[in-house]
Each structure stands twice: as structure tokens, then as C-alpha cells.
Amino acid sequence: MSYTKLTYYVCFCIPRKFKVTVAEAPLEIKKTFDRFSENGIMTVDHLQSFLVEIQGEDEKTSKEAAQDIIDNFKHLNIFHRKGLNLETFFKYLFGDLNPPLSPTLGVHHDMNAPLSQYFIYTGHNSYLTGNQLSSDCSDVPIIKSLQRGVRGIELDMWPNSTNNDVDILHGRTLTTPVELIKCLRSIKEHAFSASQYPVVVTLEDHLNSDLQSKVAKMVTQTFRDMLFYPGSECLEEFPSPNSLRNRIIISTKPPKVYKETTSLEEKKNYPRNEKKSTEEEEEEDWGGEVADDLKHDFGIHDQNGQDVEEDHQYEEDQHQSDPEYKHLIAIHAGKPKGGIKQALREEANKVRRISMSEQELEKTIINHGTDIVRFTQRNLLRVYPKGTRFDSSNYNPLIGWMYGAQMVAFNMQGYGRSLWLMHGMFRANGGCGYVKKPDFLMNVDQVFNPRDNLPVKKILKVRVYMGDGWHLDFHHTHFDAFSPPDFYTRIGIAGVPGDSIMKKTKTIEDDWTPVWDEEFKFPLSVPELALLRIEVHEYDVSEKDDFGGQTCLPVSELRTGIRAVPLFNRKGVQYKSVRLLMRFEFV
């Protein structure tokens, strides 16, 4: 075993030297190498056997894959001309060539079904750079979202200060505006940089008919052939993602004359100057623990009990609405009116989109969960954060997904555990921003209820061998000024209530390359919706434990076998070196 040395200063006067061990193969990896090698060398044939028997890879393609792996190490001094020795085998297992999700799988879901049969990577208030009350509005977060693969962009349209143009901002707050045209141009430029599948632009409309006409001209002149026009006033069925490749879809309420509600600012009563404790701010950074139970915090409501967002009064006056603007709307939207049964009714020759706040959804599923599942089999449901999330935090997205909600809208500029789940879900299907809903959510005869006592379909076995890379990506005093870090791993499942659980390894003290070698079993009743949650923390006896990395992976696409799992920071940016060595098995 080789070492590097880091020096720590105790009481700023006495230097103490702590050794940082270079990562060494755990005992089980050594035994595996011995099993698939001869005289200390793993040949192409040996490696092929390992790929098939342990890694679960296809026998037809594994011979070529084995040769490619060996060829990747030919330039190293440690390479042996006949194959891999233990050191190079361990380097392969713990390296970039061995991720937990297939880098070549790409888009593999059926993309020819209607849009209603997909979960869609959706943003909320996509123009905000920070909090919901006073941050700047910009096209930059829109660009970042599109580059990440987000397919749903939301723009709140308001008249500018002179009422002759259109601004994008979070209305009746202190957010500074950005021009609509700037946002549209950025959407056009970056819409398909990460995915060729359609971008849904949700417009929250606070405009008169003259400005609606101006918006229609801006949209048509900016997007031109990229814009999808519906063939009729209302679609009878949504088109498929495949048929809408490289197209932009407009979704908003049909135009009506806007009439402002009075005293809405007073009704919101935003606590602009509240100070939070350091502990509260840190908890927001992590996002708090994701709630598995459905709590009924109904947030801010107006005098009619409606959530503030999208709560505007309109008067029917089709003569004063702009016909060109109306012609642009491919996905007709609205909020539930006249009772939830009426809102979720089926219409034979018409599909539409409705929106609910997170707490409206939580309240509705108590008595109408199966109605929501039925509604989302043909129609779209958009869920957005409750009005009290001033800090741009998010909610548990599984609450929407397990009832078929396609557009679970998130504040992408924030970070925290809920957003990590969102990132995890849309790592599936090649990261294209569309994930096909499980078949059981489309079953019209037996409507799925995630609250039922469901049988276990499979068990996921996860072994956490070890971690490495922190000494390369962090300063040596980042975790502890006087000693090496004390790492532990939290691992678990986010899914339907019966599957959701978190477990924890032991803490390994004073070690930059901790070896846990612990196994966990997770019974899964709905593996199709399950996300594997992984977090590493550094134990601190006197303060809040330090954050050491996280990732979230769709269980449906996990590669079995021994894999190198890269970790990400709080904002979802991958660390250069930090990763875990893990093994995944389904039984």
C-alpha cells in the first residue's frame, strides 16, 4: 500500500501528519479477480466471463467489450501485454469505463405514444435566478435548464412599465424583469442542445389583447418552422414525442380578457424580511429529508381558497381576444373549477392540461386518487410548488409521478434532496427529458393505487464497498481541521410509500478512502418508479454533519454487477474524482 501525506495543525502550533492511503482493492474484489484470472493475469476470455457472470452483460457483445476495456489500459506502465493484472482490473472497476447506468443505451423507450404517456422534465418559474421574491429574472437559468435536458419551460408574461411591451417576471414581487423576446430567442437557440424531443413552453398570461397580439408575432417570428400548430382548436389526442422532434409547443389558457383581482399583494403577505437561522439555511441547502407521508400544508390561499399561482379572474369575451395568439395554443390549460370531479372529467373528443399546486394535489388524492390516474391516462396534469416556497425549494416529486402527473414542475435553480430525485428520474431514457410512464399507470381496467398493500416484485441488493476521491476534490481541512474525515453513507429508496426507506453504513474514522463493505436489501413493490438514493456525509460530533456527495439513480436502469458510482455536489454538478465502488443485484 502506498501513501501520500497531509499535514494538519493542532492549536496552530503542533503539526500532525495523517497518512492518506491510496485506494486498494477490497477483499471481495481480490477474490473475484482470482476467480476470473490465471497466474495473476485476466485475459480477454477471463474478462468476458466476468462481464457475463458478474456484470450481467450480453454474451454476444461481451467479447468485444472485454477487448475494448483491455485496450484502454495499454498506455499505462502497469499494463501487462496478456491482459489485466489486479491493479489494472481494480482501476477499470473504479473508473469512468464502468458507470452504474449504461453510457450507450441512449433513448430506448417507445417514443411513439401520446405525450400524456410520459413523465416530462418540467421547470417552474424557469426565468428566476434565485428566490421567488427578489431575485433577478434572466434567460440564463432557462439556458441552463435546456442544456440539462429540461423539456418544460415556464414564462410569466406581464406588461412592462409603459404597457407597450412584454416582460417576464414573478408578478407582484420584487423580482427584476427580463424581456420576453430575450427569453424566446434563448429558447430557440438552446431548445435542442441536449435533446431532440419537444419543448413545452408554458405561458402564464397576464396580458391584454393588444399585448397578446404582440406575443403572437414574437413567438411566430422567433420560432418559425420550429413551432407546432394544432390542426384544430382542441386536440383530440396529444401527438407523440417522436412526431414532435425539434418542435416547440405552446401551452396556456385560452385567451380571455384579464381583470385584476384586488389586494392580491395583501393576500400573499410575503414575509420579505424574515431572518432564518444558520441551521435552517443549511437544511434548505440539503433540501431537508424528503417527506414520504402526505402532509396537508395548504400554504397561501386567496379568499376563495385557491392557491395564489394561476389564480386570476377572467371575463369571457372572445371578440376582444387575439385570434393569432389563440391559434398558437397547442395544449389548452386551466385550473380546476367547479369541483374536482368536474375538473377531472373525461371528454371524448378533447384533451387538455390542468394545473394543481402540490398541496392541492395532496388534498385531492385522499378521495380522488384513482380519478387523477384515469385523467392522466389521456390528459396532462401539471403540479407546481406551493406559494410559501419563497426560497425556491421543492417538494417530493413522487407524489405527482405515482398518480400519473406528467409535468411535475420544479424550481431548477435551487438545490436539495427533492431536486436530486428529479435529476435521478430524468437520467433515465438517455437523459432525453421524456420517461415513458409504467404500463400500470395506463391500465384503464384496474386503476393503480400506490397506497394499496402491493406485493414485492423484486429485491434490490446493494453492497457499498468503499469510496475515494475526496482528497483530490476537497481541501485537506474542508471536513476537519485537525484530522482526516469520518465518512458514512446513507442509502435508500424513494418510491411509492411502501418502498421508501433510508439506511446507513457505519462511520469509518480518520480515513480519506473509507472501506465500509456493507450490504443492504430493498424489497420493491413498484420498482418501475423507484429511485436509488445515495448520500455521503462526514460525521461531526459537535456540529451538523458535513456533506460529502450525492447521487440518485433510476432503479429500472441500474446495471447489475460491480460499478463505479460518481457523486455530485448539492447543485447536481458531478465531482471530478469522488465516487463509490458498489455492487447491484436483483433477486
XYZ file of C-alpha atoms in Angstrom:
587
model
C 0.000 0.000 0.000
C 1.355 3.448 -0.896
C 0.733 6.708 0.928
C 0.641 10.469 0.478
C 0.904 12.808 3.446
C -1.256 15.710 4.539
C -0.185 17.952 7.415
C -2.709 19.199 9.975
C -2.006 21.832 12.626
C -3.403 21.315 16.095
C -3.804 24.522 18.119
C -1.964 26.206 15.221
C 1.387 25.186 16.646
C 1.837 21.396 16.708
C 1.916 19.757 13.256
C 0.335 16.320 12.988
C 0.782 14.183 9.895
C -2.007 11.880 8.781
C -1.487 9.331 6.032
C -3.863 9.207 3.079
C -3.985 5.663 1.767
C -4.160 5.179 -1.965
C -7.287 3.193 -2.784
C -6.688 -0.540 -2.683
C -8.987 -3.303 -3.922
C -11.285 -4.655 -1.178
C -11.049 -8.344 -0.271
C -14.106 -9.377 -2.334
C -12.659 -7.674 -5.431
C -9.399 -9.561 -4.929
C -11.304 -12.840 -4.637
C -13.284 -12.022 -7.772
C -10.064 -11.296 -9.647
C -8.570 -14.601 -8.503
C -11.671 -16.417 -9.732
C -11.519 -14.882 -13.211
C -7.737 -14.888 -13.771
C -4.813 -17.266 -14.084
C -1.302 -16.686 -12.748
C -2.253 -13.131 -11.829
C -3.466 -12.181 -15.332
C -7.035 -11.653 -16.548
C -7.089 -12.366 -20.290
C -9.784 -11.260 -22.749
C -11.577 -14.600 -22.256
C -11.363 -14.285 -18.467
C -12.683 -10.713 -18.611
C -15.522 -11.770 -20.901
C -16.560 -14.422 -18.378
C -16.508 -11.791 -15.620
C -18.644 -9.391 -17.696
C -21.249 -12.082 -18.342
C -21.366 -13.817 -14.946
C -20.877 -10.867 -12.560
C -21.757 -7.766 -14.575
C -24.780 -9.338 -16.265
C -23.770 -8.250 -19.758
C -24.804 -9.836 -23.028
C -22.680 -12.789 -24.063
C -22.798 -11.845 -27.762
C -21.270 -8.400 -27.276
C -19.118 -9.032 -24.202
C -16.062 -10.356 -26.095
C -15.692 -7.082 -27.985
C -16.377 -5.117 -24.803
C -13.663 -7.069 -22.955
C -11.123 -6.296 -25.667
C -12.051 -2.595 -25.612
C -11.523 -2.474 -21.844
C -8.084 -4.064 -22.097
C -7.122 -1.760 -24.983
C -7.952 1.252 -22.805
C -5.123 0.352 -20.420
C -2.382 -0.349 -22.951
C -0.824 3.095 -22.434
C -0.289 2.575 -18.685
C 3.028 1.439 -17.189
C 1.136 -1.115 -15.119
C -0.335 -2.770 -18.242
C 0.543 -6.400 -18.940
C 0.545 -7.415 -22.600
C -1.564 -10.542 -21.974
C -4.354 -8.803 -20.089
C -5.212 -7.119 -16.792
C -3.416 -7.613 -13.515
C -5.160 -6.889 -10.213
C -4.172 -3.224 -10.235
C -5.494 -2.511 -13.713
C -8.641 -4.605 -13.076
C -9.364 -2.530 -9.955
C -8.641 0.676 -11.895
C -11.173 -0.407 -14.523
C -13.838 -1.261 -11.930
C -13.398 2.039 -10.105
C -13.109 4.187 -13.241
C -15.108 6.040 -15.859
C -15.473 2.951 -18.072
C -17.748 1.279 -15.518
C -20.693 3.589 -14.631
C -23.924 2.402 -12.952
C -26.062 3.449 -15.953
C -25.234 2.370 -19.483
C -23.500 5.161 -21.450
C -24.580 3.574 -24.758
C -28.215 2.706 -24.016
C -29.499 6.098 -25.198
C -33.192 6.701 -25.865
C -34.761 3.248 -25.648
C -38.358 3.848 -24.530
C -41.162 3.748 -27.091
C -41.430 7.395 -28.183
C -44.497 6.957 -30.413
C -47.217 7.142 -27.742
C -49.153 10.363 -26.953
C -47.418 12.931 -24.702
C -49.804 12.001 -21.887
C -47.966 8.667 -21.522
C -44.666 10.266 -20.455
C -43.178 11.982 -17.452
C -41.798 15.283 -18.781
C -38.789 17.098 -17.279
C -40.538 20.337 -16.253
C -39.356 23.610 -14.756
C -41.241 26.152 -12.646
C -40.675 29.923 -12.996
C -37.809 29.000 -15.307
C -36.521 32.585 -15.544
C -35.683 33.094 -11.854
C -32.037 33.116 -10.795
C -32.764 32.677 -7.078
C -35.630 33.130 -4.623
C -39.248 33.758 -5.582
C -39.454 37.261 -4.089
C -36.478 39.421 -5.015
C -34.073 37.612 -7.326
C -33.202 38.709 -10.855
C -35.108 37.358 -13.836
C -32.891 36.223 -16.688
C -32.636 33.951 -19.685
C -29.542 32.310 -18.141
C -31.434 29.773 -15.925
C -33.608 28.945 -18.956
C -30.480 28.151 -20.976
C -29.017 26.061 -18.153
C -32.249 24.089 -17.819
C -32.411 23.344 -21.537
C -28.766 22.294 -21.552
C -29.575 19.855 -18.761
C -32.395 18.322 -20.793
C -35.410 20.074 -19.217
C -38.334 19.965 -21.681
C -40.851 22.194 -19.882
C -40.138 25.939 -19.587
C -42.484 28.319 -17.752
C -42.663 32.065 -18.505
C -44.850 34.547 -16.584
C -45.846 37.324 -19.003
C -46.655 40.807 -17.692
C -46.967 44.247 -19.327
C -43.793 46.310 -18.997
C -43.775 49.607 -17.102
C -45.088 51.549 -20.123
C -47.626 48.888 -21.147
C -46.241 48.692 -24.685
C -44.168 45.526 -24.409
C -43.980 42.237 -22.514
C -41.717 41.428 -19.584
C -41.066 38.121 -17.837
C -41.110 38.272 -14.047
C -42.748 36.778 -10.968
C -45.678 39.182 -10.704
C -46.356 41.353 -7.651
C -42.921 40.633 -6.163
C -39.604 42.492 -6.193
C -38.090 40.305 -8.920
C -36.413 42.339 -11.685
C -37.817 41.658 -15.175
C -36.265 40.285 -18.351
C -37.730 40.944 -21.796
C -39.883 38.199 -23.295
C -38.103 38.410 -26.644
C -34.752 37.679 -24.990
C -36.184 34.525 -23.380
C -37.768 33.371 -26.644
C -34.513 33.807 -28.558
C -32.591 31.832 -25.937
C -35.173 29.061 -26.035
C -34.834 28.899 -29.824
C -31.032 28.742 -29.649
C -30.754 26.129 -26.887
C -34.018 24.142 -27.045
C -32.479 21.074 -28.643
C -28.882 21.256 -27.444
C -29.406 18.293 -25.076
C -32.430 16.525 -26.553
C -34.264 16.484 -29.882
C -37.627 15.905 -28.206
C -40.212 18.707 -27.931
C -40.020 21.659 -25.571
C -43.313 22.701 -23.964
C -43.376 26.440 -23.244
C -45.974 27.174 -20.577
C -47.123 30.797 -20.688
C -48.719 32.364 -17.630
C -50.674 35.137 -19.324
C -51.370 38.472 -17.585
C -51.804 40.494 -20.789
C -54.496 42.438 -22.625
C -55.449 41.539 -26.208
C -53.048 44.092 -27.756
C -50.076 42.576 -25.947
C -51.329 39.068 -26.719
C -51.186 40.056 -30.380
C -47.620 41.266 -29.866
C -46.709 37.962 -28.207
C -48.190 36.047 -31.155
C -45.938 37.960 -33.569
C -42.858 37.452 -31.370
C -43.482 33.734 -30.992
C -44.170 33.070 -34.686
C -41.290 35.221 -35.944
C -38.809 33.773 -33.421
C -39.641 30.063 -33.664
C -40.928 29.954 -37.275
C -40.868 26.326 -38.516
C -39.947 25.040 -35.048
C -43.404 25.950 -33.758
C -46.049 23.235 -33.591
C -49.520 24.367 -34.646
C -52.525 22.248 -33.645
C -54.680 21.127 -36.547
C -57.845 22.176 -34.740
C -58.847 24.399 -31.845
C -58.614 21.469 -29.411
C -56.574 18.315 -29.856
C -58.477 15.035 -29.685
C -55.275 13.258 -28.654
C -51.794 14.521 -27.936
C -49.116 13.849 -30.569
C -46.105 11.675 -29.719
C -42.617 12.898 -28.761
C -41.287 11.264 -31.931
C -43.673 13.206 -34.161
C -42.723 16.445 -32.374
C -38.951 16.171 -32.528
C -37.271 19.586 -32.728
C -40.631 21.327 -32.237
C -41.756 23.880 -29.673
C -45.256 23.593 -28.186
C -47.161 26.476 -26.592
C -49.364 25.721 -23.600
C -51.532 28.289 -21.837
C -55.123 29.115 -21.001
C -57.348 30.122 -23.930
C -57.241 33.937 -24.136
C -59.820 35.910 -22.235
C -59.900 39.473 -21.021
C -57.834 39.765 -17.877
C -59.320 41.548 -14.880
C -57.010 42.035 -11.906
C -58.106 40.836 -8.508
C -57.933 43.439 -5.796
C -55.493 43.402 -2.904
C -53.721 40.268 -4.085
C -50.475 41.639 -2.722
C -52.071 41.924 0.707
C -53.462 38.394 0.400
C -49.998 36.991 -0.285
C -48.497 38.878 2.664
C -44.966 37.740 1.762
C -42.601 37.809 4.800
C -39.832 39.612 2.896
C -37.553 40.386 5.803
C -37.703 37.239 7.872
C -34.275 36.068 9.054
C -33.511 32.371 9.096
C -31.137 30.639 11.434
C -27.934 29.163 10.064
C -29.262 25.688 10.780
C -32.443 26.408 8.793
C -30.410 27.736 5.865
C -28.187 24.644 5.879
C -31.231 22.381 5.988
C -32.612 24.231 2.958
C -29.280 23.665 1.210
C -29.720 19.938 1.677
C -33.441 20.203 0.989
C -34.433 18.578 4.255
C -35.326 14.908 4.267
C -37.807 14.050 1.515
C -41.211 13.511 3.071
C -42.734 10.092 2.439
C -46.065 10.865 4.059
C -48.536 13.315 2.545
C -48.880 16.339 4.756
C -51.590 18.868 4.176
C -49.945 22.248 4.481
C -52.214 24.317 2.290
C -49.919 27.340 2.085
C -51.209 30.674 0.820
C -54.784 30.947 -0.391
C -56.955 33.770 -1.526
C -60.415 34.433 -0.125
C -61.855 31.655 -2.322
C -59.449 29.029 -1.017
C -57.424 28.841 -4.230
C -53.645 28.795 -4.315
C -52.260 32.155 -5.427
C -50.403 30.918 -8.501
C -52.519 30.893 -11.646
C -55.422 32.370 -9.661
C -56.688 35.179 -11.861
C -60.189 36.321 -12.677
C -61.248 36.335 -16.306
C -64.304 37.503 -18.192
C -65.402 35.639 -21.291
C -65.010 37.975 -24.277
C -63.814 36.115 -27.335
C -64.357 39.186 -29.547
C -61.577 41.055 -27.758
C -59.056 38.192 -27.632
C -56.382 37.949 -30.297
C -57.138 35.197 -32.856
C -53.475 34.698 -33.815
C -52.486 34.246 -30.182
C -55.295 31.738 -29.699
C -54.121 29.873 -32.821
C -50.698 29.247 -31.228
C -52.027 27.285 -28.261
C -51.472 23.567 -28.800
C -52.071 22.443 -25.206
C -55.074 24.140 -23.613
C -54.570 24.714 -19.896
C -56.510 25.759 -16.839
C -57.036 25.296 -13.123
C -59.715 23.043 -11.626
C -63.011 24.944 -11.411
C -66.439 23.845 -10.250
C -65.287 20.953 -8.096
C -62.649 18.308 -8.579
C -64.997 15.796 -10.235
C -65.786 18.365 -12.910
C -62.102 19.210 -13.357
C -61.116 15.553 -13.824
C -63.972 14.632 -16.141
C -63.206 12.727 -19.328
C -64.025 14.415 -22.636
C -64.229 12.044 -25.578
C -63.043 14.444 -28.291
C -60.760 16.743 -26.344
C -57.550 16.540 -24.316
C -56.251 19.289 -22.076
C -53.909 20.211 -19.261
C -54.864 21.248 -15.736
C -52.597 22.585 -13.006
C -52.596 21.962 -9.265
C -50.305 23.161 -6.519
C -48.519 20.444 -4.568
C -50.885 20.788 -1.617
C -53.974 20.818 -3.840
C -52.775 17.514 -5.278
C -52.119 16.090 -1.801
C -55.630 17.048 -0.747
C -57.214 15.700 -3.928
C -55.601 12.268 -3.851
C -57.158 11.491 -0.467
C -60.554 10.899 -2.072
C -59.877 11.126 -5.808
C -56.552 9.378 -6.372
C -57.924 6.927 -8.937
C -59.713 9.787 -10.739
C -56.358 11.534 -11.173
C -54.748 8.368 -12.548
C -57.628 7.990 -15.021
C -57.428 11.661 -16.024
C -53.691 11.487 -16.690
C -54.080 8.472 -18.981
C -55.173 10.873 -21.761
C -54.779 14.382 -20.327
C -51.860 16.274 -18.785
C -51.516 17.248 -15.139
C -49.010 19.896 -14.118
C -48.064 20.161 -10.434
C -46.269 23.251 -9.144
C -44.671 24.258 -5.798
C -46.875 25.792 -3.119
C -46.814 29.552 -2.733
C -44.892 29.505 0.547
C -41.707 28.160 -1.064
C -40.171 31.640 -1.219
C -36.664 30.137 -1.141
C -37.265 28.218 -4.409
C -37.232 24.873 -2.598
C -39.168 21.897 -3.961
C -41.411 19.023 -2.869
C -41.360 15.236 -3.200
C -41.905 14.619 -6.947
C -43.074 11.040 -6.344
C -46.363 12.456 -5.035
C -47.159 13.510 -8.592
C -45.470 10.718 -10.541
C -47.132 7.833 -8.712
C -50.546 9.263 -9.685
C -49.535 9.759 -13.326
C -48.803 13.510 -13.272
C -46.629 14.209 -16.306
C -45.436 17.753 -15.600
C -44.109 17.841 -12.046
C -42.770 21.407 -12.166
C -39.637 22.198 -10.139
C -37.528 25.223 -9.279
C -34.448 24.120 -11.199
C -32.298 26.995 -9.914
C -32.446 25.671 -6.347
C -30.959 22.554 -4.892
C -31.738 19.942 -2.280
C -32.914 16.386 -1.882
C -36.162 16.760 -3.823
C -34.310 18.189 -6.811
C -31.809 15.314 -6.637
C -34.761 12.943 -7.147
C -35.812 14.942 -10.191
C -32.283 14.689 -11.604
C -32.331 10.949 -10.908
C -35.626 10.259 -12.670
C -34.533 12.034 -15.835
C -31.187 10.269 -16.057
C -33.372 7.502 -17.482
C -34.090 7.037 -21.205
C -30.824 8.571 -22.332
C -31.472 11.831 -20.469
C -33.805 12.988 -23.255
C -36.293 14.632 -20.846
C -39.132 12.158 -21.528
C -39.606 8.968 -19.487
C -42.359 6.561 -20.513
C -44.841 6.002 -17.725
C -45.116 2.402 -16.462
C -47.856 0.364 -18.116
C -49.806 0.005 -14.864
C -50.466 3.769 -14.844
C -52.136 3.365 -18.260
C -54.353 0.411 -17.274
C -57.977 1.541 -17.691
C -59.500 -1.637 -16.241
C -57.560 -1.823 -12.988
C -56.587 1.682 -11.929
C -53.342 1.837 -9.968
C -53.434 2.948 -6.334
C -49.946 3.498 -4.819
C -51.453 3.352 -1.334
C -52.529 -0.270 -1.761
C -50.636 -3.020 0.051
C -48.722 -4.198 -3.012
C -46.746 -7.453 -3.295
C -42.945 -7.347 -3.587
C -41.871 -7.755 -7.238
C -38.123 -7.932 -6.690
C -35.417 -7.249 -4.120
C -32.508 -4.937 -4.856
C -29.288 -5.929 -3.088
C -26.745 -3.118 -2.770
C -23.221 -3.571 -1.432
C -21.244 -0.437 -0.619
C -17.566 -1.399 -0.831
C -15.643 1.856 -0.489
C -15.243 5.477 -1.548
C -12.415 7.585 -2.913
C -11.569 10.958 -4.442
C -12.347 13.419 -1.636
C -8.670 14.183 -1.043
C -8.474 15.289 -4.700
C -11.683 17.353 -4.883
C -11.645 18.948 -1.398
C -9.099 20.911 0.587
C -7.463 18.765 3.257
C -9.064 20.823 6.042
C -12.523 21.013 4.437
C -14.114 18.370 6.664
C -11.942 18.572 9.772
C -9.117 20.984 10.516
C -7.244 18.530 12.726
C -7.770 15.022 11.330
C -8.890 13.099 8.245
C -12.653 12.823 7.710
C -15.066 10.321 9.256
C -17.314 9.252 6.375
C -20.573 7.308 6.375
C -23.027 6.562 3.547
C -26.808 6.916 3.576
C -28.526 4.721 1.025
C -32.159 4.021 0.312
C -35.162 4.131 -1.975
C -37.533 6.908 -2.997
C -40.707 5.485 -4.492
C -44.239 4.580 -3.505
C -44.799 4.813 0.265
C -44.288 1.100 0.870
C -40.895 1.107 -0.874
C -39.438 4.339 0.549
C -36.723 3.869 3.156
C -33.243 5.125 4.102
C -30.431 3.125 5.724
C -26.919 3.961 6.879
C -23.464 2.400 6.973
C -21.130 2.531 9.936
C -18.819 5.541 10.195
C -15.194 4.959 9.177
C -12.984 7.240 11.235
C -9.941 9.189 10.056
C -9.805 7.861 6.503
C -9.925 9.625 3.116
C -10.581 6.277 1.392
C -13.211 4.639 3.632
C -13.975 0.942 3.217
C -17.448 0.052 4.520
C -18.123 -3.261 2.759
C -21.761 -3.419 3.867
C -24.789 -4.891 2.096
C -28.385 -3.671 2.145
C -31.580 -5.239 0.808
C -34.517 -3.229 -0.513
C -37.815 -5.049 -1.247
C -39.546 -3.238 -4.121
C -43.250 -3.460 -4.875
C -43.076 -0.828 -7.638
C -39.506 -0.953 -8.990
C -40.637 0.957 -12.103
C -40.979 4.152 -10.018
C -38.131 3.504 -7.571
C -35.074 5.757 -7.354
C -31.916 4.682 -5.553
C -30.753 7.460 -3.224
C -27.095 7.665 -2.202
C -25.504 10.286 0.041
C -22.132 10.501 1.786
C -21.671 12.606 4.908
C -18.807 13.296 7.261
C -19.659 12.779 10.913
C -19.126 15.778 13.160
C -19.553 15.218 16.881
C -20.179 18.877 17.771
C -21.840 20.350 14.664
C -24.058 19.394 11.736
C -22.513 16.594 9.668
C -20.708 17.795 6.541
C -21.929 16.987 3.049
C -19.683 14.688 1.016
C -21.647 13.993 -2.169
C -24.865 12.504 -3.520
C -26.478 10.844 -6.469
C -29.862 9.434 -7.379
C -30.325 6.652 -9.932
C -33.398 5.134 -11.618
C -33.641 1.548 -10.373
C -35.157 0.451 -13.692
C -31.884 1.257 -15.475
C -29.317 0.150 -12.896
C -26.620 -2.075 -14.379
C -26.088 -5.124 -12.239
C -22.621 -6.059 -11.043
C -19.744 -4.082 -9.533
C -19.912 -0.428 -10.606
C -18.161 2.904 -10.027
C -20.787 5.427 -8.909
C -19.796 9.090 -9.413
C -21.098 11.556 -6.827
C -22.448 15.078 -7.327
C -22.456 18.258 -5.264
C -25.574 19.859 -3.788
C -26.369 21.627 -7.059
C -26.136 18.442 -9.093
C -22.700 19.090 -10.608
C -20.524 15.984 -10.797
C -17.310 15.940 -8.792
C -14.171 15.264 -10.806
C -12.894 12.417 -8.629
C -15.331 11.465 -5.844
C -17.021 8.102 -6.359
C -18.170 4.957 -4.613
C -17.487 1.338 -5.544
C -20.760 -0.575 -5.259
C -22.443 -3.772 -6.368
C -26.050 -4.124 -7.520
C -28.036 -7.361 -7.746
C -31.720 -8.156 -8.250
C -33.140 -11.252 -6.599
